[in-house]
CSV table of C-alpha atoms and ligand atoms in Angstrom, one decimal:
chain,number,residue,atom,x,y,z
U,1,MET,CA,-7.3,13.5,-13.0
U,2,ASN,CA,-6.6,11.7,-15.9
U,3,ASP,CA,-9.7,10.5,-16.4
U,4,GLN,CA,-9.0,8.4,-19.6
U,5,ASN,CA,-7.4,6.0,-17.7
U,6,PRO,CA,-8.2,5.1,-14.4
U,7,VAL,CA,-6.1,3.3,-11.9
U,8,ILE,CA,-9.0,2.5,-9.5
U,9,GLU,CA,-12.5,2.9,-10.0
U,10,THR,CA,-15.4,1.6,-7.2
U,11,GLN,CA,-18.7,1.2,-7.8
U,12,ASN,CA,-21.1,1.6,-4.9
U,13,LEU,CA,-18.6,-0.5,-3.3
U,14,THR,CA,-19.9,-1.5,0.1
U,15,LYS,CA,-18.2,-3.1,3.4
U,16,THR,CA,-20.3,-4.4,6.4
U,17,TYR,CA,-18.3,-6.1,9.5
U,18,ARG,CA,-20.5,-8.4,11.1
U,19,MET,CA,-20.4,-7.8,15.2
U,20,GLY,CA,-22.2,-10.8,16.8
U,21,ALA,CA,-25.6,-9.3,16.2
U,22,ALA,CA,-24.9,-6.5,15.1
U,23,ASP,CA,-23.8,-5.0,11.8
U,24,VAL,CA,-20.9,-2.0,11.0
U,25,LEU,CA,-21.6,-0.2,7.9
U,26,ALA,CA,-17.9,0.6,7.2
U,27,LEU,CA,-18.8,1.4,3.7
U,28,ARG,CA,-22.0,2.7,2.2
U,29,GLY,CA,-21.7,2.7,-1.7
U,30,VAL,CA,-18.8,4.8,-2.3
U,31,ASP,CA,-18.1,5.6,-6.4
U,32,MET,CA,-14.0,6.6,-6.5
U,33,ARG,CA,-12.2,7.5,-9.4
U,34,ILE,CA,-8.5,7.7,-9.8
U,35,GLY,CA,-6.3,8.8,-12.5
U,36,ALA,CA,-3.1,7.1,-13.9
U,37,GLY,CA,-0.3,9.2,-11.6
U,38,ASP,CA,-2.3,11.0,-9.9
U,39,PHE,CA,-1.4,11.6,-5.9
U,40,VAL,CA,-4.4,12.0,-4.0
U,41,ALA,CA,-4.9,12.7,-0.5
U,42,LEU,CA,-7.8,10.7,1.4
U,43,MET,CA,-9.4,12.5,4.9
U,44,GLY,CA,-12.1,12.0,7.4
U,45,SER,CA,-12.6,11.7,10.6
U,46,SER,CA,-11.7,8.4,12.9
U,47,GLY,CA,-14.3,6.0,11.9
U,48,SER,CA,-15.7,7.4,8.4
U,49,GLY,CA,-14.4,4.1,6.5
U,50,LYS,CA,-10.6,5.4,5.6
U,51,SER,CA,-8.7,2.2,6.3
U,52,THR,CA,-11.8,0.0,5.3
U,53,MET,CA,-11.5,1.6,1.8
U,54,MET,CA,-7.6,1.2,1.6
U,55,HIS,CA,-7.6,-2.3,2.5
U,56,LEU,CA,-10.4,-3.0,-0.6
U,57,LEU,CA,-8.3,-0.9,-2.8
U,58,GLY,CA,-5.5,-3.0,-2.0
U,59,CYS,CA,-6.9,-6.1,-2.2
U,60,LEU,CA,-6.2,-7.3,1.2
U,61,ASP,CA,-10.1,-7.3,1.8
U,62,THR,CA,-13.3,-7.8,-0.4
U,63,PRO,CA,-16.0,-5.9,-0.4
U,64,THR,CA,-19.7,-6.5,0.4
U,65,ALA,CA,-21.6,-5.2,-2.7
U,66,GLY,CA,-19.9,-3.1,-5.3
U,67,ARG,CA,-17.5,-3.4,-8.0
U,68,TYR,CA,-13.9,-2.4,-7.8
U,69,LEU,CA,-12.2,-2.1,-11.3
U,70,LEU,CA,-8.3,-1.8,-10.7
U,71,GLU,CA,-6.7,-0.7,-13.9
U,72,GLY,CA,-9.6,-1.7,-15.7
U,73,ARG,CA,-9.9,-5.0,-14.1
U,74,ASP,CA,-12.6,-6.2,-12.1
U,75,VAL,CA,-11.3,-7.6,-9.0
U,76,GLY,CA,-14.2,-9.1,-8.3
U,77,SER,CA,-14.3,-11.3,-10.8
U,78,LEU,CA,-10.7,-12.9,-10.3
U,79,SER,CA,-10.0,-15.8,-7.6
U,80,ALA,CA,-8.2,-15.8,-4.9
U,81,GLN,CA,-4.9,-17.1,-6.2
U,82,GLU,CA,-5.1,-13.9,-8.8
U,83,ARG,CA,-6.3,-11.4,-6.5
U,84,ALA,CA,-3.2,-12.5,-4.4
U,85,ARG,CA,-1.2,-11.7,-7.7
U,86,VAL,CA,-2.6,-8.6,-8.7
U,87,ARG,CA,-1.9,-7.4,-5.1
U,88,ASN,CA,1.7,-8.4,-5.2
U,89,GLN,CA,2.5,-7.1,-8.8
U,90,ARG,CA,0.5,-3.8,-8.9
U,91,ILE,CA,0.0,-2.8,-5.5
U,92,GLY,CA,2.4,-1.4,-2.7
U,93,PHE,CA,0.8,-0.7,0.8
U,94,ILE,CA,2.6,1.1,3.4
U,95,PHE,CA,0.7,1.2,6.8
U,96,GLN,CA,1.0,3.7,9.7
U,97,THR,CA,2.8,1.2,12.3
U,98,PHE,CA,5.4,-0.1,9.5
U,99,ASN,CA,4.3,-3.8,9.6
U,100,LEU,CA,7.6,-5.2,9.3
U,101,LEU,CA,8.4,-8.3,10.4
U,102,PRO,CA,10.6,-8.0,13.4
U,103,ARG,CA,12.6,-11.4,12.8
U,104,LEU,CA,14.2,-10.8,9.4
U,105,THR,CA,16.6,-7.7,8.5
U,106,ALA,CA,15.7,-4.8,6.4
U,107,LEU,CA,16.9,-6.5,3.4
U,108,ASP,CA,14.8,-9.4,4.3
U,109,ASN,CA,11.6,-7.5,4.8
U,110,VAL,CA,12.2,-5.9,1.4
U,111,ALA,CA,12.7,-8.9,-0.6
U,112,LEU,CA,9.5,-10.7,0.8
U,113,PRO,CA,7.7,-9.7,-1.9
U,114,LEU,CA,9.7,-11.0,-4.5
U,115,LEU,CA,9.7,-14.1,-2.9
U,116,TYR,CA,5.8,-14.1,-2.7
U,117,ARG,CA,6.1,-13.5,-6.3
U,118,ALA,CA,8.6,-16.1,-7.0
U,119,ALA,CA,6.1,-18.7,-4.9
U,120,GLY,CA,3.3,-17.8,-7.4
U,121,GLY,CA,1.7,-15.0,-5.4
U,122,GLN,CA,0.5,-17.8,-2.7
U,123,GLY,CA,3.2,-16.7,0.0
U,124,ASP,CA,5.3,-19.1,2.5
U,125,ASN,CA,7.3,-18.1,5.3
U,126,GLY,CA,9.8,-17.0,2.9
U,127,THR,CA,13.2,-16.9,5.1
U,128,SER,CA,14.0,-20.4,3.8
U,129,ARG,CA,13.9,-19.3,0.0
U,130,LEU,CA,16.3,-15.9,0.6
U,131,ASP,CA,19.9,-17.6,0.4
U,132,HIS,CA,19.4,-19.4,-2.5
U,133,GLY,CA,18.2,-16.5,-5.2
U,134,ALA,CA,14.8,-18.4,-5.8
U,135,GLY,CA,13.4,-15.5,-7.8
U,136,SER,CA,16.5,-14.7,-9.6
U,137,ARG,CA,15.4,-16.9,-12.4
U,138,ALA,CA,12.0,-15.3,-12.9
U,139,THR,CA,12.8,-12.2,-12.4
U,140,GLY,CA,15.5,-12.2,-15.4
U,141,LYS,CA,18.7,-10.4,-14.1
U,142,GLN,CA,18.8,-9.2,-10.5
U,143,SER,CA,18.0,-11.7,-7.6
U,144,PRO,CA,15.7,-10.5,-5.1
U,145,ARG,CA,18.4,-9.7,-2.6
U,146,GLU,CA,20.3,-7.6,-5.2
U,147,ARG,CA,16.7,-5.7,-6.2
U,148,ALA,CA,15.9,-5.2,-2.5
U,149,LEU,CA,19.5,-3.8,-1.9
U,150,ALA,CA,18.6,-1.5,-4.7
U,151,ALA,CA,15.4,-0.3,-3.1
U,152,LEU,CA,16.9,0.1,-0.4
U,153,THR,CA,19.5,2.6,-1.6
U,154,ARG,CA,16.8,4.4,-3.4
U,155,VAL,CA,15.2,5.1,0.6
U,156,GLY,CA,18.6,6.2,1.4
U,157,LEU,CA,19.1,3.0,3.8
U,158,ALA,CA,21.5,0.9,1.8
U,159,ASP,CA,23.7,0.9,5.0
U,160,ARG,CA,21.1,-0.3,7.0
U,161,ALA,CA,20.4,-3.5,4.8
U,162,GLY,CA,21.6,-5.5,7.6
U,163,HIS,CA,19.6,-4.0,10.9
U,164,ARG,CA,16.7,-5.9,12.1
U,165,PRO,CA,13.5,-3.1,12.8
U,166,THR,CA,14.3,-3.0,16.6
U,167,GLN,CA,17.6,-1.6,15.6
U,168,LEU,CA,16.2,1.1,13.3
U,169,SER,CA,14.3,4.3,14.3
U,170,GLY,CA,10.6,5.2,13.3
U,171,GLY,CA,11.5,7.1,10.0
U,172,GLN,CA,13.8,4.5,9.7
U,173,ARG,CA,11.6,1.2,9.6
U,174,GLN,CA,8.9,3.5,7.6
U,175,ARG,CA,11.5,4.1,5.0
U,176,VAL,CA,12.2,0.2,4.9
U,177,ALA,CA,8.4,-0.3,4.5
U,178,ILE,CA,8.7,2.1,1.5
U,179,ALA,CA,11.5,0.0,-0.2
U,180,ARG,CA,9.2,-3.4,0.7
U,181,ALA,CA,6.5,-1.2,-1.4
U,182,LEU,CA,8.7,-0.1,-3.7
U,183,VAL,CA,10.3,-3.4,-4.7
U,184,GLY,CA,8.0,-4.8,-7.2
U,185,ASP,CA,7.5,-1.7,-8.9
U,186,PRO,CA,4.0,-1.3,-8.4
U,187,ALA,CA,1.9,1.2,-10.3
U,188,LEU,CA,-0.1,2.2,-7.3
U,189,ILE,CA,1.1,2.7,-3.6
U,190,LEU,CA,-1.5,3.0,-1.1
U,191,ALA,CA,-0.7,4.6,2.4
U,192,ASP,CA,-2.8,4.4,5.1
U,193,GLU,CA,-1.7,7.3,7.5
U,194,PRO,CA,2.4,6.8,6.9
U,195,THR,CA,3.2,9.6,9.0
U,196,GLY,CA,1.0,9.0,11.6
U,197,ASN,CA,3.4,7.8,14.2
U,198,LEU,CA,6.5,9.9,13.3
U,199,ASP,CA,7.6,13.1,14.6
U,200,SER,CA,6.6,16.4,12.2
U,201,SER,CA,10.6,16.5,10.8
U,202,THR,CA,10.3,12.7,10.6
U,203,GLY,CA,7.6,12.7,8.3
U,204,GLY,CA,8.2,15.4,6.4
U,205,ASP,CA,11.3,13.0,5.2
U,206,ILE,CA,8.6,10.6,4.3
U,207,MET,CA,6.3,12.8,2.4
U,208,ARG,CA,9.5,14.0,0.1
U,209,LEU,CA,10.4,10.1,-0.7
U,210,LEU,CA,6.5,9.4,-1.3
U,211,ALA,CA,6.4,12.8,-3.5
U,212,GLU,CA,9.5,11.8,-5.5
U,213,LEU,CA,7.8,8.4,-6.4
U,214,HIS,CA,4.9,10.4,-7.3
U,215,ALA,CA,6.9,12.4,-10.0
U,216,GLU,CA,8.5,9.4,-11.1
U,217,GLY,CA,5.0,8.5,-12.5
U,218,ARG,CA,3.2,6.5,-9.9
U,219,THR,CA,-0.3,7.0,-8.7
U,220,LEU,CA,-0.3,7.4,-5.0
U,221,LEU,CA,-3.4,7.3,-2.5
U,222,LEU,CA,-2.6,8.6,0.8
U,223,VAL,CA,-4.7,8.7,4.1
U,224,THR,CA,-3.7,11.5,6.5
U,225,HIS,CA,-5.4,13.2,9.4
U,226,ASP,CA,-2.9,16.3,8.8
U,227,ARG,CA,-4.0,19.0,6.9
U,228,ALA,CA,-0.3,20.3,6.0
U,229,VAL,CA,0.6,16.3,4.4
U,230,ALA,CA,-2.9,16.4,2.3
U,231,GLU,CA,-1.7,19.7,0.9
U,232,GLN,CA,1.2,17.8,-0.8
U,233,ALA,CA,-0.9,15.8,-3.0
U,234,GLU,CA,-2.6,17.0,-6.2
U,235,TYR,CA,-6.3,16.8,-4.4
U,236,THR,CA,-8.1,15.7,-1.5
U,237,LEU,CA,-10.8,13.2,-1.4
U,238,HIS,CA,-13.3,13.3,2.0
U,239,MET,CA,-15.1,10.6,3.4
U,240,ARG,CA,-17.9,10.9,6.4
U,241,ASP,CA,-19.9,8.2,7.4
U,242,GLY,CA,-18.6,5.2,5.1
U,243,ARG,CA,-19.3,7.7,2.1
U,244,LEU,CA,-17.1,10.1,0.0
U,245,LEU,CA,-18.3,13.6,0.1
U,246,PRO,CA,-19.0,15.1,-3.4
A,301,LIG,N1,-12.3,-5.3,11.5
A,301,LIG,C1,-13.6,-5.1,11.8
A,301,LIG,N2,-14.2,-5.1,12.0
A,301,LIG,C2,-15.7,-4.6,12.7
A,301,LIG,N3,-15.7,-3.3,12.8
A,301,LIG,C3,-14.3,-2.9,12.2
A,301,LIG,C4,-13.5,-3.4,11.3
A,301,LIG,N4,-12.7,-2.6,10.9
A,301,LIG,C5,-13.4,-1.3,10.9
A,301,LIG,N5,-14.3,-1.6,11.4
A,301,LIG,C6,-15.7,-0.3,11.7
A,301,LIG,O1,-15.7,0.2,10.9
A,301,LIG,C7,-15.7,1.6,10.6
A,301,LIG,C8,-15.0,1.8,9.6
A,301,LIG,O2,-13.6,1.8,10.2
A,301,LIG,P1,-12.2,2.2,9.5
A,301,LIG,O3,-12.1,2.0,8.2
A,301,LIG,O4,-11.0,1.6,10.0
A,301,LIG,O5,-12.1,3.8,9.6
A,301,LIG,P2,-10.6,4.7,9.5
A,301,LIG,O6,-10.0,4.3,9.0
A,301,LIG,O7,-11.6,6.3,8.7
A,301,LIG,O8,-10.8,5.7,11.2
A,301,LIG,C9,-15.8,1.8,12.0
A,301,LIG,O9,-17.0,2.1,12.8
A,301,LIG,C10,-14.6,0.8,13.0
A,301,LIG,O10,-15.5,0.6,13.7
A,302,LIG,MG1,-7.8,4.3,10.0
């Protein structure tokens, strides 16, 4: 690990979900360090807290206690708006279920994070801004659509730019999701079981793509149940019962 310069550092990260009268202790004090450029697999049985951890690391949720430093910055001290900006500009998220918007084309799904960015990290429904090149002034030379097409080309799907998610195979949907994660040029890519809904051959294609992103210098944290997938990472972390195993 590149320990000089951790991209991720958590201290006693704790998450409790309130379920009616009962509390679910999903994370019980996780200390995690991941260096810049690392490719890390995260394994653990179902319910061990992997997705909760990924949501906190992705700034999609906030911890009950503990600290999270992203590139040295204390995420807990940020306002909701600043946190949204960090999420938008520094992090790409890839989900098991792809999470594409069904009514948008592949191109518009990929362009969406750039439109959120142009809107100041607040987000909107996006669609009305797409046709006006709203982000081009903010981002310099290329419009969001041009950058989205470049990202789709990067994952080998330029010829599917006009397709909606239902018109794509599972592997193609996940490649669109990877293009969406990539389009903002994030430092950190978080992938929660990205091959979990794919057959092994399609999953292999996705893993090759992720390995290329790592080779380009990005930091990658990947949750998987699959030992063969985990073996492609540089090292593996294990969780059990809301804790990181030593
Ligand atoms: N939104 C939620 N509300 C309540 N409990 C949750 C929620 N998300 C996860 N949990 C609980 O937290 C624990 C960890 O879940 P999760 O992080 O999804 O584990 P994993 O991804 O390793 O399967 C489980 O006991 C799960 O039931
Ligand atoms: Mg999970």
